Short mmCIF file of C-alpha atoms in Angstrom, two decimals:
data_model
loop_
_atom_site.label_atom_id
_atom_site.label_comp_id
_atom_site.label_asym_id
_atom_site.label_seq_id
_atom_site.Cartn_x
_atom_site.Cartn_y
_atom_site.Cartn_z
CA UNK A 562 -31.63 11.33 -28.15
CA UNK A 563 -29.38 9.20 -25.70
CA UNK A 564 -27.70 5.98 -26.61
CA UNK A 565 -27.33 3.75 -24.25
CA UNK A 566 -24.69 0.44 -24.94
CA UNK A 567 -25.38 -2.91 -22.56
CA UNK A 568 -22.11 -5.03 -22.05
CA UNK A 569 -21.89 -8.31 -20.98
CA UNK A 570 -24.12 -10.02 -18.54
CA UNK A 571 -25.84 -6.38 -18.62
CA UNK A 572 -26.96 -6.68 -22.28
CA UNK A 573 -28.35 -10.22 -21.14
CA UNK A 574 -30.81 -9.02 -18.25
CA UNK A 575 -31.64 -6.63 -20.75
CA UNK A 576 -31.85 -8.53 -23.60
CA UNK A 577 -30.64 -5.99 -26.07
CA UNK A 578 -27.26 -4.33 -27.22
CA UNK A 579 -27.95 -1.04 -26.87
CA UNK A 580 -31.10 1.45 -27.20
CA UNK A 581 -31.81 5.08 -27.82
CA UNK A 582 -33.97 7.25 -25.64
CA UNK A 583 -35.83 9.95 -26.58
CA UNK A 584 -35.37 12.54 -23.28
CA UNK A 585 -35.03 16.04 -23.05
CA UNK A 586 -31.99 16.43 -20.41
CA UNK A 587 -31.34 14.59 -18.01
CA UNK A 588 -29.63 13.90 -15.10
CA UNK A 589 -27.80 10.64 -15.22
CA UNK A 590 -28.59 8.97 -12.14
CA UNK A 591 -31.88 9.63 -12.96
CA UNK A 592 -31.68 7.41 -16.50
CA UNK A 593 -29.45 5.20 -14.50
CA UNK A 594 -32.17 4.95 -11.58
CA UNK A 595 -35.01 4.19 -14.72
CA UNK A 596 -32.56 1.98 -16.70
CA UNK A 597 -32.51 -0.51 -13.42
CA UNK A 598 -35.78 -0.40 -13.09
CA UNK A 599 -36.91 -1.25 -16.40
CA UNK A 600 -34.54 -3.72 -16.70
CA UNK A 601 -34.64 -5.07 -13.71
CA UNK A 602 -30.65 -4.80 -12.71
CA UNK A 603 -30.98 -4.32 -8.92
CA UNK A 604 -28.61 -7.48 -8.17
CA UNK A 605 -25.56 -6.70 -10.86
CA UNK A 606 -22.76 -4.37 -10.32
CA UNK A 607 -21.37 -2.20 -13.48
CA UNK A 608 -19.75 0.94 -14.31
CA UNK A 609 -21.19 3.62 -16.22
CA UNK A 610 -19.62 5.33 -18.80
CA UNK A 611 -20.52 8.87 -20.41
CA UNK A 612 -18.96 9.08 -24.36
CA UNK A 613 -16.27 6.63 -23.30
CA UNK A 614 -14.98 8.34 -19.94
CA UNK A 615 -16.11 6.20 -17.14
CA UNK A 616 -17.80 8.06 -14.38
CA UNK A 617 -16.88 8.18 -10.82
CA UNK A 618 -19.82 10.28 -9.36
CA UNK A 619 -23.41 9.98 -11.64
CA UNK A 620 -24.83 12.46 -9.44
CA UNK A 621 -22.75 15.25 -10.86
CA UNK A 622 -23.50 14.86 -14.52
CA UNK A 623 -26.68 16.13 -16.44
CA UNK A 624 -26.81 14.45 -20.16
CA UNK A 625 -27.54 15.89 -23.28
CA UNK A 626 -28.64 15.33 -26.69
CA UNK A 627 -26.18 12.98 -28.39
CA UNK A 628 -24.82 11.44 -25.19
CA UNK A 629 -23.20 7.96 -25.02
CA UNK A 630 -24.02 6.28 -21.85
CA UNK A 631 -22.43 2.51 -21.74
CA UNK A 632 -23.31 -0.03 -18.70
CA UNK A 633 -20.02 -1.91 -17.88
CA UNK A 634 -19.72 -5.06 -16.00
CA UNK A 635 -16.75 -6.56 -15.20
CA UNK A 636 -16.13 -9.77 -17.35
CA UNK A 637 -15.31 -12.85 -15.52
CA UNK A 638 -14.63 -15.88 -18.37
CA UNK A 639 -11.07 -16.91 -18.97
CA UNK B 819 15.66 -19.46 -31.81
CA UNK B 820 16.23 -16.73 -34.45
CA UNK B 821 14.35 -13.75 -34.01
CA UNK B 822 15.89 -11.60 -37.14
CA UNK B 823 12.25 -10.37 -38.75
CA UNK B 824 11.27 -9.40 -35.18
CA UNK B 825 14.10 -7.66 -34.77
CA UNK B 826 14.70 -5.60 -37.50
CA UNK B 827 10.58 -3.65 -36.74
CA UNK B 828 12.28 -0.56 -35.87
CA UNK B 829 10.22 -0.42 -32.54
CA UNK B 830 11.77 -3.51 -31.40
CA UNK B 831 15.55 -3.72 -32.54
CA UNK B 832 17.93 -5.64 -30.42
CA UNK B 833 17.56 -3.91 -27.33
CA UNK B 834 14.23 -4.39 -27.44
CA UNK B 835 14.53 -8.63 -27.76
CA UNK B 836 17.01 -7.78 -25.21
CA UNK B 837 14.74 -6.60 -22.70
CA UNK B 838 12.13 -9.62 -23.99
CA UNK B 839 14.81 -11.95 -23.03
CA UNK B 840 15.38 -10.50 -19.33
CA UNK B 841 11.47 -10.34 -18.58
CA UNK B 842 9.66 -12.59 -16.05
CA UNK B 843 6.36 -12.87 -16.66
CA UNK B 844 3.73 -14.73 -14.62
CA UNK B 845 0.53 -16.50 -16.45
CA UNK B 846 -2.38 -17.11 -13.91
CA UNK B 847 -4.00 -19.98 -14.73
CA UNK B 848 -3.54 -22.30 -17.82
CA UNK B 849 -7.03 -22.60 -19.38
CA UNK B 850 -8.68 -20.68 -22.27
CA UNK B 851 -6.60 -17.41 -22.03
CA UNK B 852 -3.54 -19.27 -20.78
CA UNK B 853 -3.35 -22.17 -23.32
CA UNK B 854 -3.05 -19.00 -26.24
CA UNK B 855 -0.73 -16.52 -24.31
CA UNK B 856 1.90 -19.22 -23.42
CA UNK B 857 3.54 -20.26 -26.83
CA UNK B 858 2.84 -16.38 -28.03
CA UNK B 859 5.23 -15.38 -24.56
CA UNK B 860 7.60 -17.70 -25.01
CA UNK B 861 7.38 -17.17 -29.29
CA UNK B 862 8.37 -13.65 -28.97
CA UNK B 863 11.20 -14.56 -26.50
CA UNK B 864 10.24 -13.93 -23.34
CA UNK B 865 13.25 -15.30 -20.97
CA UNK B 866 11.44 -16.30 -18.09
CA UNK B 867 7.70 -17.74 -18.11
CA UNK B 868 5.73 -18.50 -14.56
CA UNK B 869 2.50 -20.66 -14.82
CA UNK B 870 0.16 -21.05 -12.34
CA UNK B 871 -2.70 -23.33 -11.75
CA UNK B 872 -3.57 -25.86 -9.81
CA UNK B 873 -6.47 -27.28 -12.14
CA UNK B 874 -5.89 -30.71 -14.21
CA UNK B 875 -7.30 -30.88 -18.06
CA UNK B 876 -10.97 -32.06 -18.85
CA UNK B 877 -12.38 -33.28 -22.05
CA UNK B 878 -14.66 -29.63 -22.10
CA UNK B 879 -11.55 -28.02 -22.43
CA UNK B 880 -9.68 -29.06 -25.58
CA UNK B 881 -12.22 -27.01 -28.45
CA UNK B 882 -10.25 -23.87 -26.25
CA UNK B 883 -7.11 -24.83 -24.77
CA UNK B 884 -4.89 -25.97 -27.44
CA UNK B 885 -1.62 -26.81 -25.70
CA UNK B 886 -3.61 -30.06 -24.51
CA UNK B 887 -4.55 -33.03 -26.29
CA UNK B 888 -6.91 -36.18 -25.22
CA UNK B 889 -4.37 -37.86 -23.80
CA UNK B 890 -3.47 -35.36 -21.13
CA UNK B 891 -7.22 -35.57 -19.84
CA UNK B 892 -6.69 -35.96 -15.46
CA UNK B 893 -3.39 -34.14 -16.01
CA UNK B 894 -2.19 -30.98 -14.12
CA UNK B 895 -2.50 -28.21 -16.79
CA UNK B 896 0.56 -26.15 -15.31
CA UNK B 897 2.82 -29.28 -15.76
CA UNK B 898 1.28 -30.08 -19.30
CA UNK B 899 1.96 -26.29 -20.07
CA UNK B 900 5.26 -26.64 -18.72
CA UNK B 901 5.77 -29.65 -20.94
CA UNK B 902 4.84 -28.41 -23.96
CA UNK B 903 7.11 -24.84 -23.27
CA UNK B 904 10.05 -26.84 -22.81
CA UNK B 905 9.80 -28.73 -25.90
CA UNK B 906 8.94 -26.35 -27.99
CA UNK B 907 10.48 -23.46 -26.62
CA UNK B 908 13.82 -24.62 -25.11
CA UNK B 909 15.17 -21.35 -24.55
CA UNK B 910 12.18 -20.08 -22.55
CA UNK B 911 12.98 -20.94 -18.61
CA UNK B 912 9.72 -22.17 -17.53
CA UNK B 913 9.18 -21.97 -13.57
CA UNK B 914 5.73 -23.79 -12.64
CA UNK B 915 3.71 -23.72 -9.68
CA UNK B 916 1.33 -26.53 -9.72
CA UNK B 917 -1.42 -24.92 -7.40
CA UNK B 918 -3.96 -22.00 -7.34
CA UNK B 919 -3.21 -19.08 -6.04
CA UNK B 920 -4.54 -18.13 -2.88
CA UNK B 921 -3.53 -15.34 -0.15
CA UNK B 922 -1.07 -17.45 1.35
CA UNK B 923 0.73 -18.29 -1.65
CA UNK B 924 0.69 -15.27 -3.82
CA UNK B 925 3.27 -12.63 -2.64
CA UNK B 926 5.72 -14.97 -2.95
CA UNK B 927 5.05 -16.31 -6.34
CA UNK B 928 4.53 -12.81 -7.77
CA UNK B 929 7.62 -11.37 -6.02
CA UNK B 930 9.86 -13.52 -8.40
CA UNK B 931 8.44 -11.60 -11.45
CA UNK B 932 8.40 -8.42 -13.41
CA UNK B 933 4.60 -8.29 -14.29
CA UNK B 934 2.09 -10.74 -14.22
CA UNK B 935 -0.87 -11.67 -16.76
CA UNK B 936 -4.46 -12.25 -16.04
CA UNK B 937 -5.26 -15.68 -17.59
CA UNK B 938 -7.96 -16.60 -14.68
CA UNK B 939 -11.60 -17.29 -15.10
CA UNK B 940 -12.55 -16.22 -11.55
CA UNK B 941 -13.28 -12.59 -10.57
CA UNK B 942 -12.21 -13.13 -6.92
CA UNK B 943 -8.48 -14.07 -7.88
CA UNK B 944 -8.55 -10.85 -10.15
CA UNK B 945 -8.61 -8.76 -6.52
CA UNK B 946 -6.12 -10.54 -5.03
CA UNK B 947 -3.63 -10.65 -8.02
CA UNK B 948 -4.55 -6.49 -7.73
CA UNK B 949 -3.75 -6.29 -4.19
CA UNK B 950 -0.61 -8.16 -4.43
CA UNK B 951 0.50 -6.18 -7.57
CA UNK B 952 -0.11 -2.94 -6.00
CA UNK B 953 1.55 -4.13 -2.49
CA UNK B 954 4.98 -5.36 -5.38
CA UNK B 955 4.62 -2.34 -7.21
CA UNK B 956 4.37 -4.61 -9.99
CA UNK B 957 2.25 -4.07 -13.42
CA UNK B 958 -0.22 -6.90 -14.56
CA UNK B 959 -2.08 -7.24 -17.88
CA UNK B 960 -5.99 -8.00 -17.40
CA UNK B 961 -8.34 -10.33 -19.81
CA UNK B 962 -11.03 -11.01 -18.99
CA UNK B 963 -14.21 -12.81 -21.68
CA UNK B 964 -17.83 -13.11 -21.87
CA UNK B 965 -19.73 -15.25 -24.74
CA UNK B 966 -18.26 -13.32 -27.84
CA UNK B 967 -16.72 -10.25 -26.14
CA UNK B 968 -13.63 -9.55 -24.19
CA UNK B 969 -12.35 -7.01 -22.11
CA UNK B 970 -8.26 -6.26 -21.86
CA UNK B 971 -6.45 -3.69 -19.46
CA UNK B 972 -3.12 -3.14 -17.84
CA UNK B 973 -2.99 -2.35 -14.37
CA UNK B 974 -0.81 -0.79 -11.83
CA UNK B 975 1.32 0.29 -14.77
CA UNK B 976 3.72 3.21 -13.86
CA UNK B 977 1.51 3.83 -10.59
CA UNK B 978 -1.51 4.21 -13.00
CA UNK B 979 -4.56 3.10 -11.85
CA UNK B 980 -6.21 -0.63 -11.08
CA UNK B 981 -8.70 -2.96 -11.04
CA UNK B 982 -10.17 -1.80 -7.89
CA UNK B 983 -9.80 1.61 -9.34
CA UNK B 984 -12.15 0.51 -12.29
CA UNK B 985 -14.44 -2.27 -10.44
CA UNK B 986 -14.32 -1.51 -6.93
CA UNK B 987 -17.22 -3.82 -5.80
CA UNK B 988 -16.69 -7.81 -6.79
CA UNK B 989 -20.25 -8.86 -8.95
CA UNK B 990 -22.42 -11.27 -7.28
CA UNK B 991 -23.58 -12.13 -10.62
CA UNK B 992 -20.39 -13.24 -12.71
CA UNK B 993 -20.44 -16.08 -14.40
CA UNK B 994 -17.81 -18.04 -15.41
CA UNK B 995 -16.74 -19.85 -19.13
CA UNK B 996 -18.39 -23.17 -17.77
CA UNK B 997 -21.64 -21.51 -16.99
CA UNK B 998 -22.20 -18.67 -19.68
CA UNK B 999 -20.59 -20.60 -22.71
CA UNK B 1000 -17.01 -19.55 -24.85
CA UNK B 1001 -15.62 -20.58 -28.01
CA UNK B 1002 -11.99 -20.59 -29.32
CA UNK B 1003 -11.68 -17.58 -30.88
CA UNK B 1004 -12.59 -15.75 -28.12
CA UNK B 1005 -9.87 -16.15 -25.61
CA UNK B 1006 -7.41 -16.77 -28.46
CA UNK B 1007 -8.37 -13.58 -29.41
CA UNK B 1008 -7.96 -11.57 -26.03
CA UNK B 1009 -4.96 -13.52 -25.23
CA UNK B 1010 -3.52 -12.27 -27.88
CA UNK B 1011 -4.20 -8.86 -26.84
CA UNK B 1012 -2.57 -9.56 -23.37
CA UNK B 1013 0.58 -10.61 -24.76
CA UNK B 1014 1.01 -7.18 -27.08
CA UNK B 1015 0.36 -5.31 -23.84
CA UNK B 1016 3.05 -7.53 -22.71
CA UNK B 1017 5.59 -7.41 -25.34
CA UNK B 1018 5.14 -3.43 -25.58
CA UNK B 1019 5.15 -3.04 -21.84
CA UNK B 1020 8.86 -5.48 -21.61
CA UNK B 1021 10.24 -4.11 -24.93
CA UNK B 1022 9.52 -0.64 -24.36
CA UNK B 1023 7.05 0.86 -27.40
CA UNK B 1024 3.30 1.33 -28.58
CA UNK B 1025 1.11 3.12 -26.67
CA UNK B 1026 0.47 1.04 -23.24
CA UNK B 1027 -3.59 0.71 -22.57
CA UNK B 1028 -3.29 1.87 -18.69
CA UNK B 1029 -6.29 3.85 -17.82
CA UNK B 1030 -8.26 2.49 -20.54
CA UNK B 1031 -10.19 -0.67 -20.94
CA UNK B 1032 -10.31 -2.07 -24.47
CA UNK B 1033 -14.06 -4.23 -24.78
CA UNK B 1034 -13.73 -6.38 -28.25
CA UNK B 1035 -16.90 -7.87 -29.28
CA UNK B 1036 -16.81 -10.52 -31.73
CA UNK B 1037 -20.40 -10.81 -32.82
CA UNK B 1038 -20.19 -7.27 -34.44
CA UNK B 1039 -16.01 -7.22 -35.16
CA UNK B 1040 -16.24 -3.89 -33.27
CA UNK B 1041 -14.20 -2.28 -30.14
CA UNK B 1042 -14.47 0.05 -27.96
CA UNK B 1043 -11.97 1.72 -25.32
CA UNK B 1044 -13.46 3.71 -22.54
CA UNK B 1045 -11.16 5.54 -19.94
CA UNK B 1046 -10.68 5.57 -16.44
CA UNK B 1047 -9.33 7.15 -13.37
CA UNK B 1048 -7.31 6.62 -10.28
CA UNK B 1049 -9.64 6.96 -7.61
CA UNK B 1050 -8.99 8.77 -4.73
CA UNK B 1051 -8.13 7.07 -1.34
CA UNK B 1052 -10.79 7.66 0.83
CA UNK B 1053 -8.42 7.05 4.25
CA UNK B 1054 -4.66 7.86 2.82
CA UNK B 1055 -2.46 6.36 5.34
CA UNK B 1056 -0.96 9.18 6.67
CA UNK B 1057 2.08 8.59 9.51
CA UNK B 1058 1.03 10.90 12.76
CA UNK B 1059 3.41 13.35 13.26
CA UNK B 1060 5.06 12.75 16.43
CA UNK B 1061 4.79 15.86 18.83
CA UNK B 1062 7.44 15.92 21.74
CA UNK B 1063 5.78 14.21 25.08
CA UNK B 1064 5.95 15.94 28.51
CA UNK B 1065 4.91 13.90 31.74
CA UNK B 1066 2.51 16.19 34.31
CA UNK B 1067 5.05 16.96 36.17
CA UNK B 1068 6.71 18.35 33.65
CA UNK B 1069 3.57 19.87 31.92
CA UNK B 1070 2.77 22.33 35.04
CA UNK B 1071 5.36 24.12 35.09
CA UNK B 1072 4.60 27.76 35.77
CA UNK B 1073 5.73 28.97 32.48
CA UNK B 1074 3.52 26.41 30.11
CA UNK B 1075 0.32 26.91 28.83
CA UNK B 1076 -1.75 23.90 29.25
CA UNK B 1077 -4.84 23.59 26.53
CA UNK B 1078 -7.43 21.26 27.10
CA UNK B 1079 -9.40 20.30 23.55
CA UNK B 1080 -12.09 18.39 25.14
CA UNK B 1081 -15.41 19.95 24.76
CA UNK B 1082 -17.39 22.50 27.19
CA UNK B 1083 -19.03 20.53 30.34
CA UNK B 1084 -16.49 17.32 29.96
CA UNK B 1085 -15.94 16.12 33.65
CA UNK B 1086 -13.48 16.28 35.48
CA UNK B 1087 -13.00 19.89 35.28
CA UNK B 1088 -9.47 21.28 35.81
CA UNK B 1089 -9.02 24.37 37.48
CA UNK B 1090 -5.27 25.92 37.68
CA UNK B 1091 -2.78 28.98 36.85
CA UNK B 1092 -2.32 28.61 33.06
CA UNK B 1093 -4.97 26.61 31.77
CA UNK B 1094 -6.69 27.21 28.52
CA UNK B 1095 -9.85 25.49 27.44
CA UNK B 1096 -10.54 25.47 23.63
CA UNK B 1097 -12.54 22.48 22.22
CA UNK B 1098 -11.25 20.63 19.67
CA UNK B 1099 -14.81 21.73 17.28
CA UNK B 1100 -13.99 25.31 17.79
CA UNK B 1101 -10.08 24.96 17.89
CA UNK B 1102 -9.51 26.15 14.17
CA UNK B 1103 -11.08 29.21 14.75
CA UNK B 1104 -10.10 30.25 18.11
CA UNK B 1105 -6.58 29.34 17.47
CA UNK B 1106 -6.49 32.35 15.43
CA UNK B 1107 -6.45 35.24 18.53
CA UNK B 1108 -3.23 32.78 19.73
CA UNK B 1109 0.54 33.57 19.44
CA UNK B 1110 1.83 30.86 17.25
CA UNK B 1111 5.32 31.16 19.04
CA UNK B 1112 3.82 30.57 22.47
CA UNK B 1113 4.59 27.06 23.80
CA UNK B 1114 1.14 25.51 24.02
CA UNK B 1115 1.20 21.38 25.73
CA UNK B 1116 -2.40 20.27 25.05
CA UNK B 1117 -3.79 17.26 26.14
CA UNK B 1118 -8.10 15.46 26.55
CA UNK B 1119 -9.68 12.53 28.27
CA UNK B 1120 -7.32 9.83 26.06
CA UNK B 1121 -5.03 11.10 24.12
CA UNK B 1122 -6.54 10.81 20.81
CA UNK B 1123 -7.81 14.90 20.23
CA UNK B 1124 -4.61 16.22 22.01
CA UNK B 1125 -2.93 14.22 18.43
CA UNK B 1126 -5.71 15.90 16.11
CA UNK B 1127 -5.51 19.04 17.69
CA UNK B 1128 -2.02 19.63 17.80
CA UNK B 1129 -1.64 18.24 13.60
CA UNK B 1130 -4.23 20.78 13.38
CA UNK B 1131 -2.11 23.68 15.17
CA UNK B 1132 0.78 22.25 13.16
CA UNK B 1133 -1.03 23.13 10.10
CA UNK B 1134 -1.47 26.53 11.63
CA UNK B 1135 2.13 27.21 11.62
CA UNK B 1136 2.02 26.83 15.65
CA UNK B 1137 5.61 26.02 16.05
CA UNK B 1138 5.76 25.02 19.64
CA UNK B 1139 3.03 22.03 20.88
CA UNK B 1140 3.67 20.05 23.13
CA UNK B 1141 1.38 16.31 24.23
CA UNK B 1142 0.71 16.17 27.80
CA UNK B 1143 1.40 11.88 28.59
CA UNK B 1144 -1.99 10.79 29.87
CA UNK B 1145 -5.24 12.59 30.14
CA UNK B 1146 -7.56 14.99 32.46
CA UNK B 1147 -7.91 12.28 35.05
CA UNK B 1148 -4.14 11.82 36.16
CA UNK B 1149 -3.91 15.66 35.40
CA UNK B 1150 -6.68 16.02 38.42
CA UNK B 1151 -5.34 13.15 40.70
CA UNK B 1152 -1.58 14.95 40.46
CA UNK B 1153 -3.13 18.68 41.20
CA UNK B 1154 -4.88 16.81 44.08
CA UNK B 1155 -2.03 15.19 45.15
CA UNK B 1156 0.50 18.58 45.04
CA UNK B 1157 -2.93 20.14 47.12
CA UNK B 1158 -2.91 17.89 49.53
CA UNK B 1159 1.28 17.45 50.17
CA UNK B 1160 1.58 21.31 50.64
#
């Protein structure tokens, strides 16, 4: 099971908070790549964070059971 | 102003209100975030305050921005601010700058100040308040809200890493207080989150949140701080080393050893005593059979692999290179020329 936190504008478009997903492992651009797709967040930019460290490369990481993922967009109120 | 049960926290002391009272500290913009880090600054003794904004006070804003009051409606909000800080807090020096920042403006506001905080509600002036921190070498203190959460960082702290570092691609889709909706709380909230960055950055304890970013959400009273990294610089400006420079006449000499990086079948050929061609793609590895004592003056068609080829060599150890001024085609016209004179 992976849990996966929306923030912001994110959690919006995808009209929930967070959700778990039931995946053997995975790569993470590949549940980033499904995530967009599903929730349809082609035009929105964000971060992605894995268990609180934000990534810098997706493509290098494979996921595992129990894995955090977070979608971070930068906030713009003030 | 007596600051006695500040004082005596052991983290603080009096050196610590010391260094409060010799801070400058810049607040961009006077709305939401603004109206609730101001008194806070200027509470806790900060000796200089900046304000910036060039926006005047609506009626939409006073539920949030509670230095204003109905009265002040049409009124510029960094004069208001500056108003109310000077009333209240006499000691505090306020310095106002009744405009928005923009690239013309903004090294020479934030050049005046020690660190700056991030009281905007646009996410294009959060890059160039980054740029110009990073260009001052100065620290500043994000905030940033949406709905019922917040997000707070410091930036450019210690030569730790920024907002480009963490966002490096502006969103399209931001939306601003006016559009997505805020409440009180909120930005009262975050703001005061800014200003203990602030006041631990200026008096010197805590734990400073650089390479993290802090995301508070109301709705659920929870937080969450992820962590972040200085990215690396994809083109580091590095100075070209500069090689000594020999004219042609001065190249051919009999005792030189003139290379010639450009690549296999590059016109004009050169043909003369002394001349070695290695291309610049195979230059690492035939440099090897070379002695890296030998005196080697190298030069192409422009100038431009002769540089990369001899910071290459350089790398080698090759102790002795040498940039031939201009390129194969005045090396040619001078060979002609020394053909046709004898």
């Amino acid at each position: 099971m992976i849990k996966v936190h929306y923030f912001g504008i994110i959690a919006e478009a995808a009209a929930c908070e967070q959700e778990s997903i039931s995946l053997g492992e995975i790569g993470l651009q590949s549940l980033i790549s499904d995530l967009k797709e599903k929730h349809q967040l082609d035009s929105y930019e964000f971060q992605i964070a894995v268990n609180r460290k934000i990534i810098q490369d997706p493509s290098t990481i494979q996921l595992e059971n129990g894995d955090e993922v977070a979608f971070l967009p930068a906030f713009s109120g003030g | 102003m007596d600051y006695s049960r500040q004082i005596i926290l052991p983290q603080l002391g009096d050196s610590g209100q010391k260094r409060l009272q010799d801070s400058r500290v810049l607040v961009i913009g006077a709305g939401g975030l603004g109206c609730a880090v101001l008194p806070y600054l200027a509470a806790a003794g900060i000796g200089t305050i900046g304000i910036i904004d060039g926006d005047v006070i609506a009626a939409s804003n006073l539920h949030r921005q509670l230095l204003y009051t109905e009265k002040q409606i049409g009124l510029s909000k960094a004069l208001e601010a500056e108003k109310y800080l000077n009333a209240q807090f006499p000691e505090a020096k306020a310095r106002v700058f009744n405009q928005f920042l923009d690239q013309a403006n903004a090294r020479q506001i934030l050049e005046h100040f020690d660190l700056v905080i991030d009281a905007t509600d646009e996410i294009s002036a959060r890059y160039l308040l980054n740029d110009t921190c990073e260009q001052l070498g100065i620290p500043w203190v994000y905030g940033s809200i949406h709905q019922f959460q917040g997000q707070v960082s410091v930036f450019n702290y210690r030569e730790g890493p920024n907002y480009r570092d963490l966002f490096p691609t502006p969103d399209p889709a931001a939306v601003s207080c006016s559009d997505a909706g805020v409440i009180g709380t909120t930005v009262g909230l975050i703001g005061m989150l800014q200003v203990n960055e602030v006041l631990k950055i200026q008096a010197g304890f805590g734990k400073v949140l650089s390479g993290k970013i802090l995301i508070y959400d109301l709705l659920s009273c929870s937080q969450q701080v992820f962590e972040f990294e200085k990215k690396p610089k994809k083109n580091p400006q590095v100075e070209p080393i500069a090689f000594p420079l020999l004219s042609i006449g001065e190249a051919v000499l009999p005792e030189r050893i003139l290379m010639d990086v450009r690549e296999i079948g590059e016109i004009p050929q050169i043909s003369m005593n002394n001349y070695l061609q290695v291309p610049l793609s195979k230059l690492s590895e035939m440099a090897q059979s070379l002695d890296r004592e030998q005196e080697i003056s190298i030069f192409c068609q422009s100038g431009k692999r002769s540089q990369q080829a001899a910071e290459l060599l350089h790398g080698m150890g090759f102790a002795q290179i040498r940039l031939i001024k201009g390129g194969a085609n005045e090396l040619l016209a001078y060979l002609n020329y020394e053909k046709d004179i004898s």
